CSV table of C-alpha atoms in Angstrom, one decimal:
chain,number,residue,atom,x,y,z
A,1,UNK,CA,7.7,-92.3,-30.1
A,2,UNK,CA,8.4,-92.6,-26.2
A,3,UNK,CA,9.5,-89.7,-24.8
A,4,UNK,CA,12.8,-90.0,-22.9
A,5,UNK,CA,12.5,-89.5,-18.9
A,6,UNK,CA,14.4,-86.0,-19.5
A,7,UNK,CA,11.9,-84.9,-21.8
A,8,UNK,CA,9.2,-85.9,-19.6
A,9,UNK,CA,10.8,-84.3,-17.0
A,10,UNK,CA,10.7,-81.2,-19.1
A,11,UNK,CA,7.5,-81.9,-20.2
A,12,UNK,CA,6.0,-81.9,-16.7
A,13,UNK,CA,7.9,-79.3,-14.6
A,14,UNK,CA,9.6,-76.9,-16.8
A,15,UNK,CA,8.3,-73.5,-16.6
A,16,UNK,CA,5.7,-71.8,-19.4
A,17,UNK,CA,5.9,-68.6,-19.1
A,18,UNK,CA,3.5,-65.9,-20.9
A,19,UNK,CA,5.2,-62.4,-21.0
A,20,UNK,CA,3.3,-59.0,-21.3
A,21,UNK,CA,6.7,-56.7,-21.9
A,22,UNK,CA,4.7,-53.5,-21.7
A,23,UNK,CA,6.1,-49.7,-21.9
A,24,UNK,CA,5.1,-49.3,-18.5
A,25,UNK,CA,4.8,-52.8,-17.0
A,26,UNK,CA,6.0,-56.6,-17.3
A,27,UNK,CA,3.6,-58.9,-16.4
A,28,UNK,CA,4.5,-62.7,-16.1
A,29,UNK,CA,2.3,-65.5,-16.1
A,30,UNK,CA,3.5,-68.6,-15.2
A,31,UNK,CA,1.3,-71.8,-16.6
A,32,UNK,CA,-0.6,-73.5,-13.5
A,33,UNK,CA,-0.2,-70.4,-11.5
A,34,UNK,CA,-1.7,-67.2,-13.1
A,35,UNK,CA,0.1,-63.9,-12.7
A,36,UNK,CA,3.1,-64.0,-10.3
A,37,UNK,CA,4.6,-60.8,-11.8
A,38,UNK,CA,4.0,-57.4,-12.2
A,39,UNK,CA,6.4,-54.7,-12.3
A,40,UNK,CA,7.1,-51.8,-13.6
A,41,UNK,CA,9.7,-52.0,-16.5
A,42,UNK,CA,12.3,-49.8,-15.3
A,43,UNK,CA,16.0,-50.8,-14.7
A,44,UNK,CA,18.3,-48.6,-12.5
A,45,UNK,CA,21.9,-48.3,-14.1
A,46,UNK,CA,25.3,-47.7,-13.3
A,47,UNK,CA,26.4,-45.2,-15.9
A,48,UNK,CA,29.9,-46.0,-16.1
A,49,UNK,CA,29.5,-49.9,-16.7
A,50,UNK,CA,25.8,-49.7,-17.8
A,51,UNK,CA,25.0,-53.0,-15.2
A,52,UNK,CA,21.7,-53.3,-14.0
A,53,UNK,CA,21.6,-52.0,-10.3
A,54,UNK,CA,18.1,-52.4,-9.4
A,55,UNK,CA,15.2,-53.7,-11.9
A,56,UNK,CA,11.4,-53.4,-11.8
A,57,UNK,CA,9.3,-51.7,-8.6
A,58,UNK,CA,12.9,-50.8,-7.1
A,59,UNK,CA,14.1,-49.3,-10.2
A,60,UNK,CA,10.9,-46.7,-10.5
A,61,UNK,CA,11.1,-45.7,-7.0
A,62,UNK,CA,14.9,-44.7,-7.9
A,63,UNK,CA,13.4,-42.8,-10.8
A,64,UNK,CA,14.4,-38.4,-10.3
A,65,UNK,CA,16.3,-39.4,-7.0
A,66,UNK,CA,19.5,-41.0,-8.5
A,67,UNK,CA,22.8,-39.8,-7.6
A,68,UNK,CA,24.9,-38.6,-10.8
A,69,UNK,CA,26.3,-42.0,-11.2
A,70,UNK,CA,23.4,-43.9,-11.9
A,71,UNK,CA,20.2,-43.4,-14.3
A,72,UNK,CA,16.6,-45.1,-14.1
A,73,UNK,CA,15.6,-45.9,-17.9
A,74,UNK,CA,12.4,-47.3,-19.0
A,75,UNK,CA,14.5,-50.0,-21.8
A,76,UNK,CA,11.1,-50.4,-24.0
A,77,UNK,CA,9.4,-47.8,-25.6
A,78,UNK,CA,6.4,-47.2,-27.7
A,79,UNK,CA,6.1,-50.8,-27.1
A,80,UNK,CA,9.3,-51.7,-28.9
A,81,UNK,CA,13.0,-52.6,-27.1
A,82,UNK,CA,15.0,-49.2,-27.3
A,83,UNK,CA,18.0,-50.9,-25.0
A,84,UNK,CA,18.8,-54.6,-26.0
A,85,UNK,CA,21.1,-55.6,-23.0
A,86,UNK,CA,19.3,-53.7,-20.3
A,87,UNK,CA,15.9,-55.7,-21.3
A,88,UNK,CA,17.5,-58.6,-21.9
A,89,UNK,CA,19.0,-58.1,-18.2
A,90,UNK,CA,15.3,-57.0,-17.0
A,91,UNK,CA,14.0,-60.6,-18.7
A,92,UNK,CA,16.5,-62.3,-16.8
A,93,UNK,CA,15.5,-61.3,-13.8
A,94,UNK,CA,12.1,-61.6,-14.3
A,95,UNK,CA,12.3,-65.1,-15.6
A,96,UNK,CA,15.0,-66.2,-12.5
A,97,UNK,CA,12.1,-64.6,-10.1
A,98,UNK,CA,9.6,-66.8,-11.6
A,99,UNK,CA,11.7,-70.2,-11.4
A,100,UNK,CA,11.9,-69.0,-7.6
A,101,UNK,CA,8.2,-71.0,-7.3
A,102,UNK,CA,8.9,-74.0,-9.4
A,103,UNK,CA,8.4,-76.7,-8.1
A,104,UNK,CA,11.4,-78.1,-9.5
A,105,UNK,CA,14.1,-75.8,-10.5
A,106,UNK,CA,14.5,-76.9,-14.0
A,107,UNK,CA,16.1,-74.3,-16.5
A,108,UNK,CA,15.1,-72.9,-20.1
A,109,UNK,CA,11.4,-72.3,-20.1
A,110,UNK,CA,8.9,-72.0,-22.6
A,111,UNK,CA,8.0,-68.5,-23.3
A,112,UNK,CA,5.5,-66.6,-25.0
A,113,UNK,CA,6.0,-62.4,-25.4
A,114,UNK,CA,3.3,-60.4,-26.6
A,115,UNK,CA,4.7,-57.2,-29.2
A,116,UNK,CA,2.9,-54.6,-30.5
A,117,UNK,CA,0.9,-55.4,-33.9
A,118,UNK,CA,2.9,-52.7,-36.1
A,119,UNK,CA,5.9,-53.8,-35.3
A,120,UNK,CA,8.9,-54.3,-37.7
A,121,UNK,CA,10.6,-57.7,-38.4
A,122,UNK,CA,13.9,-56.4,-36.8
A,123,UNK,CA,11.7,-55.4,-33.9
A,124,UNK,CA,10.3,-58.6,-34.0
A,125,UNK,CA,13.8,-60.4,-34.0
A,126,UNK,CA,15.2,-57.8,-30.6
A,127,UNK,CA,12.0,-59.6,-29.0
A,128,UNK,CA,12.8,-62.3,-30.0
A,129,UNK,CA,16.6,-62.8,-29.5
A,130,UNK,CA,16.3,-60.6,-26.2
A,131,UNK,CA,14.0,-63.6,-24.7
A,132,UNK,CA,16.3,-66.1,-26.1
A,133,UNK,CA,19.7,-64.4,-24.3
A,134,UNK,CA,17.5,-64.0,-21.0
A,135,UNK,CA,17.6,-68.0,-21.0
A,136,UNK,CA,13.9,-68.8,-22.7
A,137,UNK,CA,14.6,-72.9,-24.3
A,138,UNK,CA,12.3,-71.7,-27.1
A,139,UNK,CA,10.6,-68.3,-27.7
A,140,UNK,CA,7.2,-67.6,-29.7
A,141,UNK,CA,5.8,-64.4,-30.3
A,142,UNK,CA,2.1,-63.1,-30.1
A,143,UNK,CA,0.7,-60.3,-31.4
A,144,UNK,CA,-0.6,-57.7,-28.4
A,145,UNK,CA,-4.6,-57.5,-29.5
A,146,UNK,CA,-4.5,-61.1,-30.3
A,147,UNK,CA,-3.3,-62.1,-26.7
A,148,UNK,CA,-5.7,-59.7,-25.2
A,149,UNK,CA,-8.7,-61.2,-26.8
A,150,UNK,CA,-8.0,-64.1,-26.0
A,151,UNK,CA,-6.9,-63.1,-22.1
A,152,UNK,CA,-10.4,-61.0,-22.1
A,153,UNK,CA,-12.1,-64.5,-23.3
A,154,UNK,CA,-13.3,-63.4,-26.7
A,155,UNK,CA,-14.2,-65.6,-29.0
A,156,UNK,CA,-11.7,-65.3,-31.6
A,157,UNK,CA,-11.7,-68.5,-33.7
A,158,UNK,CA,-15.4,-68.4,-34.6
A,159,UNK,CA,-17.0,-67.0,-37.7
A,160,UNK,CA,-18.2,-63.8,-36.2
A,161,UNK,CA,-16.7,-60.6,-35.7
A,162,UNK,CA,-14.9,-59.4,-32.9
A,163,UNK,CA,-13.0,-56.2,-32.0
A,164,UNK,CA,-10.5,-55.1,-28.8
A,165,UNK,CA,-9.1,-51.9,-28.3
A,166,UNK,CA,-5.7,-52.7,-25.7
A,167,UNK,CA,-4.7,-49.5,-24.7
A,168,UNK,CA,-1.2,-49.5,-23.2
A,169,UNK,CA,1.8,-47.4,-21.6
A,170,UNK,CA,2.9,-47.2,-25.1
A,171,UNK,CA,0.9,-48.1,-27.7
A,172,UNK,CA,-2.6,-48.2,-28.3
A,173,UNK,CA,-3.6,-51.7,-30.3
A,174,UNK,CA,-6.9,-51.9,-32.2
A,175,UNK,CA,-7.9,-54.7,-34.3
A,176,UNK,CA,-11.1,-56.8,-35.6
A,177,UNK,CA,-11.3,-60.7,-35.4
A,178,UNK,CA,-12.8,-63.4,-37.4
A,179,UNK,CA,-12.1,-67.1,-37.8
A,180,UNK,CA,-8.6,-67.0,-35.6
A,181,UNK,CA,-7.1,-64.3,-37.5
A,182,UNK,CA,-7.0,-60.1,-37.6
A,183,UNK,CA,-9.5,-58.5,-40.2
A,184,UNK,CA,-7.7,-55.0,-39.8
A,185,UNK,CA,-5.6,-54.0,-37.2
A,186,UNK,CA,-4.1,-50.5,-36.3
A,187,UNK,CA,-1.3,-49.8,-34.1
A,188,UNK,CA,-1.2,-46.0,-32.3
A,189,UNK,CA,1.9,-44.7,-30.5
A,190,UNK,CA,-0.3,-42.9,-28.9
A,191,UNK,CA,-1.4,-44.3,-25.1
A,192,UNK,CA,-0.5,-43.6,-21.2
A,193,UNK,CA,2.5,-42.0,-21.5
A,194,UNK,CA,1.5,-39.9,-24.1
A,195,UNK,CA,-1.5,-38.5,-21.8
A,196,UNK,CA,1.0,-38.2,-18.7
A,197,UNK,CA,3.0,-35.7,-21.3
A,198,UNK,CA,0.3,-33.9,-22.2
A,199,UNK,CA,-0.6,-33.2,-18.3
A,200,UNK,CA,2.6,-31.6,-17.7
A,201,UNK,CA,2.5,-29.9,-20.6
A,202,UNK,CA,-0.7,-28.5,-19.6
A,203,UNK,CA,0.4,-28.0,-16.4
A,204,UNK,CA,3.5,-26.0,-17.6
A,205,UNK,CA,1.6,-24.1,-20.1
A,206,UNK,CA,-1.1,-23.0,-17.9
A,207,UNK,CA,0.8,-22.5,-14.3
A,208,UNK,CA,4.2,-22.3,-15.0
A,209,UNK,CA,4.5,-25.7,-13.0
A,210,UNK,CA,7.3,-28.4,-13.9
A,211,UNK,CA,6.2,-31.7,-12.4
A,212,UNK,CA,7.6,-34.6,-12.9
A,213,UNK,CA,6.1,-37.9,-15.1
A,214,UNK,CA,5.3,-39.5,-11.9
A,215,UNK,CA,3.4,-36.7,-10.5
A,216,UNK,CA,1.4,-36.8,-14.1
A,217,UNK,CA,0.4,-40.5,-13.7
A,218,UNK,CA,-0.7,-40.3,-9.7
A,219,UNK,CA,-3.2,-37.2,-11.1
A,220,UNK,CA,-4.4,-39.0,-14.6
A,221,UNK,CA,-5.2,-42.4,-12.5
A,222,UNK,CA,-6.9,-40.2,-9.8
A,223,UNK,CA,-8.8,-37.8,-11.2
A,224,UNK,CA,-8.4,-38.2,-14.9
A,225,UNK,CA,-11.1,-38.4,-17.5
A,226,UNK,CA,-12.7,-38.5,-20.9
A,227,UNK,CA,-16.2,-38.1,-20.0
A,228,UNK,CA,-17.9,-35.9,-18.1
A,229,UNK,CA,-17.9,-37.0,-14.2
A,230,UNK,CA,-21.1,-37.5,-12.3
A,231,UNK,CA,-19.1,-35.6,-9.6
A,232,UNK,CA,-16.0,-33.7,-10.5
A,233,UNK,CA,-12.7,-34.5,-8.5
A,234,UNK,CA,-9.8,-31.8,-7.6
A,235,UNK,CA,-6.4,-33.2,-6.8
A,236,UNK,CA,-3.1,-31.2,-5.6
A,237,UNK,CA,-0.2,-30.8,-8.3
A,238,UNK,CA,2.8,-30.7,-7.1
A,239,UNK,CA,6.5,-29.2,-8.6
A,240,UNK,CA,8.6,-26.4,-9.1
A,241,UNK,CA,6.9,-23.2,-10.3
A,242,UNK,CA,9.4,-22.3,-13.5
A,243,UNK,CA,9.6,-18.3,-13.1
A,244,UNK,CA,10.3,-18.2,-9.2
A,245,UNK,CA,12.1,-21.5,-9.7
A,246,UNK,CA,10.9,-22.4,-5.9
A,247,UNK,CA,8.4,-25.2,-4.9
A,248,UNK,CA,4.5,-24.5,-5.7
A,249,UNK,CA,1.5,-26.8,-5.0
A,250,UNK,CA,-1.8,-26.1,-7.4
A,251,UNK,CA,-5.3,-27.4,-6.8
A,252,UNK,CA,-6.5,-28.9,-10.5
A,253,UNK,CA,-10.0,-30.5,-11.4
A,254,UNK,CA,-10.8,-33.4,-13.2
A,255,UNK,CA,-12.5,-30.6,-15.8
A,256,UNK,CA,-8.5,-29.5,-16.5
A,257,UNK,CA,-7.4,-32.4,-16.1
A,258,UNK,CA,-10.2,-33.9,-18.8
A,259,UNK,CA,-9.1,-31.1,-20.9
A,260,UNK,CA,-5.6,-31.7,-21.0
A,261,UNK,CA,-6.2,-35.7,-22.0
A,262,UNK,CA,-8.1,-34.2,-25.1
A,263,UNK,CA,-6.0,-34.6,-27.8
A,264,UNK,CA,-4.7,-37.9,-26.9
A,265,UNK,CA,-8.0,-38.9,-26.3
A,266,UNK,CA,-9.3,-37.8,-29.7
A,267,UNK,CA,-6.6,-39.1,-31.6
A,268,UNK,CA,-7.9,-42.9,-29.9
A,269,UNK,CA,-11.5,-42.1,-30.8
A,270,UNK,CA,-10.5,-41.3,-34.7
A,271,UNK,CA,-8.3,-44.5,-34.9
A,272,UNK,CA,-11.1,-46.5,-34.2
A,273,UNK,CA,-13.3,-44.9,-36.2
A,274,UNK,CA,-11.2,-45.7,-39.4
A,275,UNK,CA,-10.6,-49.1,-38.3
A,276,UNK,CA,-14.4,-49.2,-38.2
A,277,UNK,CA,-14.8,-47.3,-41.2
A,278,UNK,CA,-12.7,-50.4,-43.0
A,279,UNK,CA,-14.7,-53.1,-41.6
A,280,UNK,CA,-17.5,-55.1,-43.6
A,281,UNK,CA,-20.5,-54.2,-42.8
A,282,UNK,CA,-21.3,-58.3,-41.4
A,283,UNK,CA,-18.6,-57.4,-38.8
A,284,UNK,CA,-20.2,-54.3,-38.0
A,285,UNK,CA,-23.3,-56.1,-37.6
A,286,UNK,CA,-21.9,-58.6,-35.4
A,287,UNK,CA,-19.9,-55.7,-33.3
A,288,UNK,CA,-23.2,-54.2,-32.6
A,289,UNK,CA,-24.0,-57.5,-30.9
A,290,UNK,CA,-21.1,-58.3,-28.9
A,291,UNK,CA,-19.8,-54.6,-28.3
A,292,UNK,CA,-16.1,-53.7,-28.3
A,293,UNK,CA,-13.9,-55.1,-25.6
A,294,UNK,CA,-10.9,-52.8,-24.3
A,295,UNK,CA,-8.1,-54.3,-22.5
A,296,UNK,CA,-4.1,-52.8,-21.3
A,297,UNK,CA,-3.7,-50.5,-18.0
A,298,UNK,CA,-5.2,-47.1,-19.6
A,299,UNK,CA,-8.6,-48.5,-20.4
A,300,UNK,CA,-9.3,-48.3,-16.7
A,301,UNK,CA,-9.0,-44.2,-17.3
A,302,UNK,CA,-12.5,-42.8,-16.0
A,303,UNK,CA,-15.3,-42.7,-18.4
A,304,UNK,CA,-13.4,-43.7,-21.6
A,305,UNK,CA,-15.6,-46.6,-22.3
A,306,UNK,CA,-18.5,-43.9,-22.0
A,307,UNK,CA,-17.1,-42.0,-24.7
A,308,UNK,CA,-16.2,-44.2,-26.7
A,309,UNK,CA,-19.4,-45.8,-26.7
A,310,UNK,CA,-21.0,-42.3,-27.2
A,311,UNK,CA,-18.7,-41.6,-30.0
A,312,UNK,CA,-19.0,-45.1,-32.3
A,313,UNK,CA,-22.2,-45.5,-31.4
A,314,UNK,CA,-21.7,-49.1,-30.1
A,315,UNK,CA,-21.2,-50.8,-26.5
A,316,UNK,CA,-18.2,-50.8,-25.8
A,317,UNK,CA,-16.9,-52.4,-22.5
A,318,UNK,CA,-13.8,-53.0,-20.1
A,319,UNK,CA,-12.6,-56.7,-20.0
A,320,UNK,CA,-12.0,-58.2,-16.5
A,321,UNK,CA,-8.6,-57.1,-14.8
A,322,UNK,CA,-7.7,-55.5,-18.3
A,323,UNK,CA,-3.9,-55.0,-17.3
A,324,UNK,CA,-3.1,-58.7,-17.4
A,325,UNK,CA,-5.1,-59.8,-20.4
A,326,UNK,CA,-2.2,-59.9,-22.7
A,327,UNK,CA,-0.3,-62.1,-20.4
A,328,UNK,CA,-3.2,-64.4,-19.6
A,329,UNK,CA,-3.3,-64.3,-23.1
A,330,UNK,CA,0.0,-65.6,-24.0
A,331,UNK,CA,-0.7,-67.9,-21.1
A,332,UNK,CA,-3.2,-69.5,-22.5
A,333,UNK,CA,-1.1,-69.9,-25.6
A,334,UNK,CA,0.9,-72.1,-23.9
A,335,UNK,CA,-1.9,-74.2,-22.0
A,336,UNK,CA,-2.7,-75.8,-25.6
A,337,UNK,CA,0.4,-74.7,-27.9
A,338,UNK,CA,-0.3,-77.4,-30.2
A,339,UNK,CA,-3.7,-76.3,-31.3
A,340,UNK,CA,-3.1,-72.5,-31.1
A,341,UNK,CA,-0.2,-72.2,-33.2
A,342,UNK,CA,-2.1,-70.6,-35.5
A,343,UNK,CA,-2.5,-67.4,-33.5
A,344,UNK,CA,1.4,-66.7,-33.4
A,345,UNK,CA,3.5,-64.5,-35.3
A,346,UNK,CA,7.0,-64.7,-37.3
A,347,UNK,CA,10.3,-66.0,-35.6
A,348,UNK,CA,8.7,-68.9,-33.5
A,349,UNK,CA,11.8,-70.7,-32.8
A,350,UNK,CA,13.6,-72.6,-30.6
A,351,UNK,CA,17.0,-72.4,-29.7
A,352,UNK,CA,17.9,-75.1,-31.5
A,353,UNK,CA,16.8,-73.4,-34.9
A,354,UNK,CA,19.7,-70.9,-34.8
């Protein structure tokens, strides 16, 4: 059947988009152009009338420095939507900022969103409908470690095994492929922002020093660890010292600072090895070959690939540019939607479905 000139018109300059909504970043990926966003996902607030006042790198720079009438939130959490209108407002803005370098401004795009593997159906559906409200003309959901493999280039159709570890703001995502679909999965709430608490709890416990969440990331991406560095780092922490209640600055080493990721660390290493523990042993075999891939923003943490190779006894190895792989991914997705239905998840409907 010919397609009518709107539909070609559609067809041929209407935006596909590819959405990582991450805990600690959105990533957009607009078909034909690669990566053209990536923001933090925080949304500065009026408190009285809860409207978006700032969105994205703004919003985080507002973050501790706010008057009393407006609040920075971070609206998704553990990799799930905790504030429906303020990310349906941060999608909005996102998408808007992408139709900025259409060619043709032509509304409603295609999107794609990437959600954590463990999510629940109504999760799912806040995705979902949050996309659809932010103006998407149909919405399609992928599952996190699917679009990373496929991002990171893995081959995921074919009859051997493969295995990525996406390690996030907010979730950690393990899962084994084979033949286009997931063999066994696990989904961690343990990732980034679970190590940033843990360094200002260490740094509480062990100088009396509140710092703030910030302060925590800038040390874990500088001098943070989870293997032993051929040479050790020191970095400055800075905050307010909690029994004189007056500014302090402490000198810390990446030693401390390796200590303080430990648990969070561990708990990552002992996911995997159940999710390896379940696997059949011609996966494990083929593993052995190919190695474990590890995508999302906190694989790039200093000498985690080392000890998780170490630990599993298997190579395991950082994609390229992990951060974006799930939106390449979900871009991708789009490039051949037809043909790669298969990897999508529940609630792949269009507007017109409702």
């Amino acid at each position: 059947m010919a397609l009518s000139p709107l539909d070609w018109l559609l067809g041929k300059f209407s935006l596909d988009i590819g959405i990582d909504l991450g805990t600690a970043n959105t990533l957009v990926n607009v078909r034909r152009k690669g990566i053209v966003i990536n923001e933090p996902s925080w949304v500065a607030i009026d408190k009285k009338t809860r409207k978006p006042l700032a969105i994205g790198a703004e919003a985080k720079e507002l973050a501790g420095r706010t008057p009393a009438n407006i609040i920075a939130v971070r609206p998704i959490r553990d990799g799930v939507i905790s504030e429906f209108e303020i990310t349906q407002a941060m999608l909005e803005y996102f998408i808007a900022k992408a139709h900025e370098q259409s060619i043709v401004p032509i509304p409603r795009p295609r999107v794609v969103c990437g959600i954590p593997s463990g999510v629940t159906e109504v999760e799912k559906r806040a995705v979902y409908d949050a996309a659809m409200a932010a103006g998407a003309r149909e919405a399609y959901l992928i599952e996190e470690p699917m679009a990373a493999a496929i991002g990171a280039g893995l081959p995921v159709a074919e009859a051997r095994g493969t295995m990525v570890v996406d390690i996030g703001g907010g979730t950690t995502e393990v899962a084994v492929f084979s033949m286009g679909g997931i063999v066994v999965s696990r989904s961690l709430r343990v990732a980034g922002d679970e190590m940033d608490s843990d360094i200002v709890a260490y740094a509480r416990n062990k100088y009396n020093l509140l710092i703030g969440e910030r302060m925590a990331e800038r040390v874990k991406i500088a001098i943070g660890s989870a293997y032993p560095l051929r040479e050790e780092k020191t970095m400055t922490l800075r905050g307010r010292n909690l029994v004189t209640g007056l500014p302090e600055a402490v000198e810390v080493s990446s030693i401390e600072l390796r200590e303080a990721l430990s648990t969070s660390v561990q708990t990552i290493v002992d996911v995997l090895k159940e999710t390896i523990d379940e696997t059949s042993p011609e996966i494990i075999a083929d593993l052995m070959e190919t190695g474990i891939c590890m995508a999302g923003g906190c694989s790039q943490l200093q000498g985690l690939s080392e000890r998780l190779s170490d630990e599993l006894k298997v190579r395991v190895w950082v994609a390229e540019d992990p951060m974006t792989c799930v939106a390449r991914g979900a871009g991708h997705i789009l490039d051949d939607l037809e043909h790669l239905k298969r990897f999508l998840v529940g609630l792949q409907r269009g507007s017109t479905s409702h």
